[in-house]
Amino acid sequence: MSSGTTRPDRPVGLPIRTLTIEVLGGPDEGRAHTADGETVTVGTAESNELRLADPTVSRYHLELSRKGDRVAVADLGSTNGTAVGPVLLERGTVAPGTVLTLGRTSLRVGDGPTRTLSLHDSGALGPLRGQSAPMRRLMAQILRAARTDASVLLQGESGTGKELIARALHDESPRAKKPFVTLDCGVISPGLVASELFGHERGAFTGAERRHLGVFERAQGGTLFLDEIGELSPALQTALLGVLERRRFRRLGGSEELSVDVRVISATHRDLRAEVNANTFRLDLYYRLAVVRLEVPPLHQRVEDIPLLVEHFLGEAGYTGPLSALVPPPLMATLLAHRWPGNVRELRNYAEAILAMGEPPALEQAAGGPGAAPASAPAVALPLEQGYREARQKVLEDFEVQFLKALMERAGTNVSLAARLARMDRSYLIDLLHRHHLR
């Protein structure tokens, strides 16, 4: 080209049809809202795109999003539910023009104008890979968020790569040359989380033989990534909120107040908006953590990325040959049809197993494949004769026993190795083993 410029090999914008919402009845009757992007949340909390005054509407009541020519409706664990006529709808799709009822409020959802969403202009951003529109949309959001110092909440299923996204946010930010520190709140013993967050002085508690610096102190000037933030106890939620508001904290057992300058990125596989509705997660802490909220798509929503990801993982493992030699077209078709409940982490493990064994391992749960479990088959025996809380506790205990037995067998009863394999804190693993009389 004589101009000396090059055109990107794919468009950098994605046209989408947005939504309009009209309030037909209730305290906010007559109001209307047109979405700026793909989704709209409705509720009484300030951070909703459409905020209502109706006290019978929950703080985060529902989320609406476009799915082709229909509208996806997801109730966020509201108190009074979301109804279409006489039917309560937890999750589903409706046609534009449908009227939804939320408490005393009625809404009509309809078609909005077409808008163009920004996409990243390549299939890579730091450690992230993806050519699909959802992934390139996420990459564009990451770049915009990285330029700010706002707290970011990453929400997505386990195995979707939330820590890699947190790392990309750090690496693209002005804090890139400062520390990036991670704390997984879901695998540390509840009694140790406060010490890991804030540190402790020598003698602060039994076994505290020397001063320990917490993650806030170690991340000073940089980025702190709090994984599985939804696992924090109410008391620790309060303590964390205090640090984020005052930017100061004390080590456990200490009297000196330390100032802190960190950017906090948090992640969870739960929908914290539903946890807020259930009063199990503090609303004011949610506001602090979710200044920017990024949805991480599961792998089954971006299957076109699978060939790129497989090639990338094989390359990282040292393979330099053609992809088709290890993953011929029939096998790739099987991979594209698989549901991938473990998401990108499961795909990485599968690619590495192919390289290690020289042949593909069985995909027993591949959609429609040999040995696929019936869709209705429960993963565990459900004690339906009990109440919900008792049944939930029984299923959890059965899972823990099965998991721990298999883990210890794989580790040859070596607790330290087992903790590394399970990505668990060693002391918490020991607590679980004692609790279930396995040690």
Coordinates of C-alpha atoms in Angstrom, one line a residue:
M1 CA 0.0 0.0 0.0
S2 CA 1.5 3.4 -1.1
S3 CA 0.2 5.2 2.0
G4 CA 2.6 3.3 4.2
T5 CA -0.2 2.3 6.6
T6 CA -1.5 -1.1 7.4
R7 CA -5.0 -2.2 8.1
P8 CA -5.7 -4.5 11.1
D9 CA -6.5 -8.1 10.0
R10 CA -9.8 -7.9 11.9
P11 CA -12.3 -5.2 12.8
V12 CA -11.6 -3.3 16.1
G13 CA -15.3 -2.6 16.8
L14 CA -18.3 -4.9 17.4
P15 CA -21.7 -3.6 16.5
I16 CA -24.4 -4.6 19.0
R17 CA -28.1 -3.9 19.4
T18 CA -28.7 -2.4 22.8
L19 CA -31.7 -2.3 25.1
T20 CA -34.3 0.2 26.2
I21 CA -36.2 -0.1 29.4
E22 CA -39.5 1.7 30.2
V23 CA -40.9 1.8 33.7
L24 CA -44.7 1.3 33.3
G25 CA -45.7 1.1 36.9
G26 CA -44.4 1.7 40.4
P27 CA -42.8 4.7 42.2
D28 CA -40.5 5.4 39.1
E29 CA -43.3 5.2 36.5
G30 CA -42.5 7.1 33.4
R31 CA -38.7 6.7 33.6
A32 CA -36.8 5.2 30.7
H33 CA -33.2 4.0 30.2
T34 CA -31.2 3.2 27.2
A35 CA -28.2 0.9 27.6
D36 CA -24.7 2.1 26.8
G37 CA -23.4 -1.5 26.4
E38 CA -24.4 -5.1 26.4
T39 CA -26.0 -5.4 29.9
V40 CA -28.2 -3.4 32.3
T41 CA -28.5 -4.1 36.0
V42 CA -31.7 -3.0 37.8
G43 CA -32.1 -2.4 41.5
T44 CA -32.1 0.1 44.3
A45 CA -28.3 0.2 44.9
E46 CA -26.4 3.2 43.5
S47 CA -24.2 1.2 41.1
N48 CA -27.1 -0.2 39.0
E49 CA -27.4 1.2 35.5
L50 CA -31.1 1.6 36.2
R51 CA -31.6 2.6 39.8
L52 CA -35.2 2.4 41.2
A53 CA -36.8 3.8 44.3
D54 CA -39.3 1.0 44.9
P55 CA -38.6 -0.6 48.4
T56 CA -39.9 -3.9 47.1
V57 CA -37.1 -4.1 44.6
S58 CA -33.8 -5.6 45.8
R59 CA -30.5 -3.8 45.9
Y60 CA -29.3 -5.8 42.8
H61 CA -32.5 -7.2 41.5
L62 CA -31.8 -8.4 37.9
E63 CA -29.5 -8.2 35.0
L64 CA -30.7 -7.8 31.4
S65 CA -28.5 -8.5 28.3
R66 CA -28.8 -9.1 24.6
K67 CA -28.7 -12.6 23.2
G68 CA -29.2 -12.1 19.5
D69 CA -32.8 -11.1 18.8
R70 CA -33.9 -11.9 22.4
V71 CA -33.2 -10.5 25.9
A72 CA -31.5 -12.6 28.6
V73 CA -33.0 -12.1 32.0
A74 CA -31.1 -13.2 35.2
D75 CA -32.6 -12.6 38.6
L76 CA -29.8 -11.8 41.0
G77 CA -31.2 -13.6 44.1
S78 CA -33.8 -10.9 44.7
T79 CA -36.2 -11.1 47.6
N80 CA -39.5 -10.7 45.7
G81 CA -38.4 -12.3 42.4
T82 CA -38.8 -11.3 38.7
A83 CA -42.1 -12.3 37.1
V84 CA -43.4 -12.6 33.5
G85 CA -47.1 -12.6 34.0
P86 CA -47.9 -15.2 36.6
V87 CA -44.5 -17.0 36.1
L88 CA -41.4 -16.3 38.3
L89 CA -38.3 -16.3 36.1
E90 CA -34.9 -16.9 37.6
R91 CA -33.0 -17.2 34.3
G92 CA -34.1 -17.3 30.7
T93 CA -34.7 -15.3 27.6
V94 CA -37.7 -13.2 26.5
A95 CA -38.7 -11.3 23.4
P96 CA -38.3 -7.5 23.2
G97 CA -41.5 -5.9 24.3
T98 CA -42.0 -8.3 27.2
V99 CA -43.2 -6.8 30.5
L100 CA -41.3 -7.8 33.7
T101 CA -42.6 -7.3 37.2
L102 CA -40.2 -6.6 40.1
G103 CA -42.1 -6.1 43.4
R104 CA -44.5 -3.2 42.7
T105 CA -42.6 -2.1 39.6
S106 CA -43.3 -3.2 36.1
L107 CA -40.8 -2.7 33.2
R108 CA -41.0 -3.2 29.5
V109 CA -37.7 -4.2 27.7
G110 CA -37.3 -3.3 24.1
D111 CA -34.8 -2.8 21.3
G112 CA -32.3 0.0 21.7
P113 CA -30.0 1.7 19.1
T114 CA -27.0 -0.1 17.6
R115 CA -23.7 0.8 19.3
T116 CA -20.1 -0.3 18.6
L117 CA -18.1 -1.9 21.3
S118 CA -14.4 -1.5 21.3
L119 CA -12.3 -4.7 20.6
H120 CA -8.6 -5.2 21.2
D121 CA -6.8 -5.1 17.8
S122 CA -5.0 -8.4 18.3
G123 CA -5.4 -11.8 19.8
A124 CA -2.9 -11.3 22.6
L125 CA -2.5 -9.1 25.6
G126 CA 0.4 -10.0 28.0
P127 CA -0.3 -13.6 29.1
L128 CA -3.8 -13.6 27.6
R129 CA -4.8 -15.2 24.3
G130 CA -8.0 -15.0 22.4
Q131 CA -9.3 -14.0 18.9
S132 CA -13.0 -14.3 19.8
A133 CA -15.1 -11.1 20.2
P134 CA -15.8 -11.8 23.9
M135 CA -12.1 -12.1 24.7
R136 CA -11.0 -9.2 22.6
R137 CA -13.8 -7.1 24.2
L138 CA -12.4 -8.0 27.6
M139 CA -8.8 -7.1 26.5
A140 CA -10.0 -3.7 25.4
Q141 CA -11.7 -3.2 28.8
I142 CA -8.5 -4.4 30.6
L143 CA -6.4 -1.7 28.8
R144 CA -8.9 1.0 29.7
A145 CA -9.1 0.0 33.3
A146 CA -5.3 -0.4 33.6
R147 CA -4.8 3.3 32.9
T148 CA -6.8 4.2 36.0
D149 CA -6.1 3.4 39.7
A150 CA -9.7 2.2 40.3
S151 CA -10.3 -1.1 42.1
V152 CA -11.4 -3.9 39.8
L153 CA -13.6 -6.9 40.5
L154 CA -13.2 -9.9 38.2
Q155 CA -16.2 -12.2 38.1
G156 CA -16.1 -15.6 36.3
E157 CA -16.1 -19.3 36.7
S158 CA -13.1 -21.2 38.2
G159 CA -10.3 -21.8 35.7
T160 CA -11.1 -18.8 33.4
G161 CA -7.8 -17.1 34.0
K162 CA -8.7 -14.4 36.5
E163 CA -5.2 -14.2 37.9
L164 CA -3.7 -13.8 34.4
I165 CA -6.2 -10.9 33.9
A166 CA -5.1 -9.3 37.2
R167 CA -1.5 -9.7 36.1
A168 CA -2.3 -8.0 32.7
L169 CA -4.1 -5.1 34.6
H170 CA -0.9 -4.7 36.7
D171 CA 1.5 -5.0 33.8
E172 CA -0.3 -2.4 31.7
S173 CA -0.7 0.1 34.6
P174 CA 1.6 2.8 35.9
R175 CA 2.4 0.5 38.8
A176 CA 3.9 -2.2 36.5
K177 CA 7.4 -1.9 38.1
K178 CA 6.1 -2.2 41.6
P179 CA 5.1 -5.5 43.4
F180 CA 2.3 -7.7 42.3
V181 CA 1.1 -9.8 45.3
T182 CA -1.6 -12.5 45.3
L183 CA -3.6 -13.8 48.2
D184 CA -6.1 -16.6 47.6
C185 CA -8.8 -16.1 50.3
G186 CA -10.4 -19.4 49.5
V187 CA -7.5 -21.8 50.5
I188 CA -6.1 -20.1 53.6
S189 CA -7.3 -21.3 57.0
P190 CA -9.9 -18.7 58.2
G191 CA -7.8 -18.1 61.3
L192 CA -4.8 -17.1 59.3
V193 CA -6.5 -14.7 56.7
A194 CA -6.1 -11.6 59.0
S195 CA -2.4 -12.3 59.5
E196 CA -1.9 -12.8 55.8
L197 CA -3.7 -9.6 55.0
F198 CA -2.3 -7.3 57.6
G199 CA 0.8 -9.2 59.0
H200 CA 1.5 -9.8 62.7
E201 CA 4.1 -8.9 65.3
R202 CA 6.1 -11.4 67.2
G203 CA 4.1 -12.9 70.0
A204 CA 0.8 -11.7 68.6
F205 CA -0.6 -15.2 69.0
T206 CA 0.6 -18.7 69.8
G207 CA 3.1 -19.7 67.2
A208 CA 3.9 -16.1 66.1
E209 CA 7.7 -16.5 66.6
R210 CA 8.7 -13.5 64.4
R211 CA 7.3 -10.5 62.7
H212 CA 5.3 -11.4 59.5
L213 CA 4.6 -8.8 56.8
G214 CA 1.1 -9.1 55.3
V215 CA 0.1 -8.8 51.6
F216 CA -0.8 -5.1 52.0
E217 CA 2.7 -4.3 53.2
R218 CA 4.4 -6.5 50.6
A219 CA 2.4 -5.0 47.8
Q220 CA 3.2 -1.4 48.8
G221 CA 3.2 0.9 45.7
G222 CA 2.0 -1.9 43.5
T223 CA -1.1 -4.2 43.1
L224 CA -2.7 -6.6 45.5
F225 CA -4.8 -9.4 43.9
L226 CA -7.3 -10.9 46.3
D227 CA -8.6 -14.1 44.7
E228 CA -12.0 -15.6 45.9
I229 CA -12.8 -12.5 47.8
G230 CA -16.3 -13.8 48.4
E231 CA -14.9 -16.3 51.0
L232 CA -14.0 -13.6 53.5
S233 CA -15.9 -13.8 56.8
P234 CA -18.1 -10.8 57.9
A235 CA -15.5 -9.7 60.4
L236 CA -12.7 -9.7 57.8
Q237 CA -14.9 -7.9 55.3
T238 CA -15.3 -5.1 57.9
A239 CA -11.5 -5.0 58.6
L240 CA -10.8 -4.9 54.8
L241 CA -13.3 -2.1 54.3
G242 CA -11.6 -0.1 57.0
V243 CA -8.2 -0.4 55.3
L244 CA -9.6 0.5 51.9
E245 CA -11.3 3.6 53.4
R246 CA -8.5 4.9 55.7
R247 CA -5.6 3.6 53.7
R248 CA -4.0 2.7 57.0
F249 CA -3.8 -0.5 59.1
R250 CA -2.0 -2.2 62.0
R251 CA -0.3 -5.5 62.1
L252 CA -1.9 -8.0 64.4
G253 CA -0.5 -7.4 67.9
G254 CA 1.0 -4.1 66.8
S255 CA 0.3 -0.5 67.9
E256 CA 1.9 1.3 64.9
E257 CA -0.4 2.5 62.2
L258 CA 1.0 1.9 58.7
S259 CA 0.0 3.8 55.6
V260 CA -0.7 1.8 52.5
D261 CA -0.7 2.7 48.8
V262 CA -1.9 -0.3 46.7
R263 CA -4.3 -0.9 43.9
V264 CA -6.7 -3.7 44.8
I265 CA -7.9 -6.2 42.2
S266 CA -10.3 -8.9 43.5
A267 CA -11.9 -11.9 41.9
T268 CA -14.6 -14.4 42.7
H269 CA -16.6 -17.2 41.0
R270 CA -19.7 -16.0 42.9
D271 CA -22.0 -13.2 41.9
L272 CA -21.4 -10.8 44.8
R273 CA -24.5 -8.9 43.9
A274 CA -26.6 -11.9 45.0
E275 CA -24.4 -12.2 48.1
V276 CA -25.2 -8.5 48.9
N277 CA -28.9 -9.2 48.5
A278 CA -28.6 -12.2 50.9
N279 CA -26.7 -9.9 53.4
T280 CA -23.6 -12.2 53.3
F281 CA -21.4 -9.6 51.7
R282 CA -21.2 -6.0 52.7
L283 CA -22.7 -3.5 50.2
D284 CA -20.2 -0.8 51.1
L285 CA -17.3 -3.2 50.6
Y286 CA -18.8 -4.3 47.2
Y287 CA -18.8 -0.6 46.2
R288 CA -15.2 -0.3 47.1
L289 CA -14.1 -3.4 45.3
A290 CA -16.3 -3.1 42.2
V291 CA -15.5 0.4 41.0
V292 CA -14.8 -1.5 37.7
R293 CA -16.5 -4.8 37.3
L294 CA -15.2 -7.2 34.5
E295 CA -17.0 -10.4 33.5
V296 CA -14.7 -13.1 32.4
P297 CA -16.3 -15.4 29.8
P298 CA -16.2 -19.2 30.3
L299 CA -14.4 -21.2 27.6
H300 CA -17.6 -22.6 26.2
Q301 CA -18.6 -19.0 25.2
R302 CA -15.5 -18.6 23.2
V303 CA -14.8 -21.9 21.6
E304 CA -13.2 -20.3 18.5
D305 CA -10.3 -19.6 20.8
I306 CA -9.6 -23.3 21.5
P307 CA -7.2 -23.9 18.6
L308 CA -5.2 -20.8 19.4
L309 CA -5.0 -21.7 23.1
V310 CA -4.0 -25.3 22.4
E311 CA -1.2 -24.2 20.1
H312 CA -0.1 -21.6 22.8
F313 CA -0.1 -24.1 25.6
L314 CA 1.8 -26.7 23.6
G315 CA 4.4 -24.0 22.6
E316 CA 4.8 -23.0 26.3
A317 CA 5.5 -26.7 27.1
G318 CA 8.2 -26.8 24.4
Y319 CA 6.5 -28.2 21.4
T320 CA 7.6 -26.7 18.1
G321 CA 5.9 -28.9 15.5
P322 CA 2.7 -28.4 13.6
L323 CA -0.5 -28.3 15.7
S324 CA -2.2 -30.9 13.4
A325 CA 0.5 -33.5 14.2
L326 CA -0.6 -33.7 17.8
V327 CA -4.2 -32.5 17.4
P328 CA -5.6 -33.7 14.0
P329 CA -8.9 -32.2 12.8
P330 CA -11.2 -35.0 14.2
L331 CA -9.7 -34.4 17.7
M332 CA -10.0 -30.7 17.3
A333 CA -13.7 -31.1 16.4
T334 CA -14.1 -33.1 19.7
L335 CA -12.3 -30.3 21.7
L336 CA -14.6 -27.7 20.2
A337 CA -17.7 -29.7 21.2
H338 CA -16.5 -30.3 24.8
R339 CA -18.2 -28.3 27.5
W340 CA -14.9 -27.6 29.4
P341 CA -16.3 -27.3 32.9
G342 CA -12.7 -26.5 34.1
N343 CA -12.4 -23.8 31.5
V344 CA -9.0 -22.7 30.3
R345 CA -7.2 -24.4 33.2
E346 CA -8.7 -27.8 32.1
L347 CA -7.7 -27.1 28.4
R348 CA -4.1 -26.3 29.5
N349 CA -3.9 -29.6 31.4
Y350 CA -5.3 -31.5 28.5
A351 CA -2.8 -30.0 26.0
E352 CA 0.1 -30.7 28.4
A353 CA -1.1 -34.3 28.8
I354 CA -1.2 -34.8 25.0
L355 CA 2.4 -33.7 24.8
A356 CA 3.5 -35.8 27.8
M357 CA 1.8 -39.0 26.7
G358 CA 2.1 -38.6 22.9
E359 CA -1.7 -39.3 22.6
P360 CA -4.8 -37.5 23.7
P361 CA -6.4 -38.6 27.0
A362 CA -10.0 -39.5 27.1
L363 CA -12.5 -36.7 27.2
E364 CA -15.2 -38.6 29.1
Q365 CA -17.5 -35.6 29.5
A366 CA -17.3 -34.4 25.9
A367 CA -20.7 -33.3 24.6
G368 CA -22.2 -36.3 22.9
G369 CA -19.0 -38.2 23.1
P370 CA -18.4 -41.8 24.3
G371 CA -18.9 -42.2 28.0
A372 CA -20.6 -38.8 28.3
A373 CA -22.7 -38.7 31.5
P374 CA -26.4 -38.1 31.1
A375 CA -27.3 -34.5 31.5
S376 CA -29.6 -35.3 34.3
A377 CA -27.2 -37.4 36.3
P378 CA -26.3 -35.7 39.6
A379 CA -22.7 -35.3 40.5
V380 CA -23.2 -36.4 44.1
A381 CA -25.9 -38.3 46.0
L382 CA -28.4 -35.7 47.1
P383 CA -30.0 -36.3 50.6
L384 CA -33.4 -34.9 49.6
E385 CA -35.0 -36.3 52.7
Q386 CA -33.2 -33.6 54.7
G387 CA -33.7 -29.9 54.9
Y388 CA -31.6 -27.6 52.6
R389 CA -29.0 -26.6 55.2
E390 CA -28.5 -30.1 56.5
A391 CA -28.4 -31.6 53.0
R392 CA -25.9 -28.9 51.8
Q393 CA -23.6 -29.7 54.8
K394 CA -23.8 -33.4 54.2
V395 CA -22.9 -33.1 50.5
L396 CA -20.0 -30.8 51.4
E397 CA -18.7 -33.2 54.0
D398 CA -18.9 -36.1 51.6
F399 CA -17.1 -34.2 48.9
E400 CA -14.3 -33.1 51.3
V401 CA -13.7 -36.7 52.5
Q402 CA -13.6 -38.0 48.9
F403 CA -11.3 -35.2 47.8
L404 CA -8.9 -35.5 50.7
K405 CA -8.6 -39.3 50.4
A406 CA -7.8 -39.0 46.7
L407 CA -5.4 -36.1 47.3
M408 CA -3.5 -37.9 50.0
E409 CA -3.3 -41.0 47.9
R410 CA -1.9 -39.1 45.0
A411 CA 0.6 -37.3 47.3
G412 CA 1.7 -40.5 48.9
T413 CA 0.5 -39.2 52.3
N414 CA 3.0 -36.3 52.1
V415 CA 1.0 -33.3 53.5
S416 CA 3.3 -30.6 52.1
L417 CA 3.1 -32.2 48.6
A418 CA -0.7 -32.6 48.9
A419 CA -1.0 -28.9 49.8
R420 CA 1.0 -27.9 46.8
L421 CA -1.0 -30.1 44.5
A422 CA -4.3 -28.8 45.8
R423 CA -3.1 -25.1 46.0
M424 CA -4.1 -25.1 49.6
D425 CA -2.5 -23.6 52.7
R426 CA -0.7 -26.5 54.5
S427 CA -2.2 -25.7 58.0
Y428 CA -5.7 -25.5 56.5
L429 CA -5.2 -28.9 54.9
I430 CA -4.1 -30.3 58.2
D431 CA -7.2 -28.9 59.9
L432 CA -9.4 -30.6 57.3
L433 CA -7.7 -33.9 57.7
H434 CA -8.1 -33.8 61.5
R435 CA -11.7 -32.7 61.1
H436 CA -12.5 -35.8 59.0
H437 CA -10.4 -38.1 61.1
L438 CA -8.0 -38.8 58.2
R439 CA -4.9 -38.0 60.1

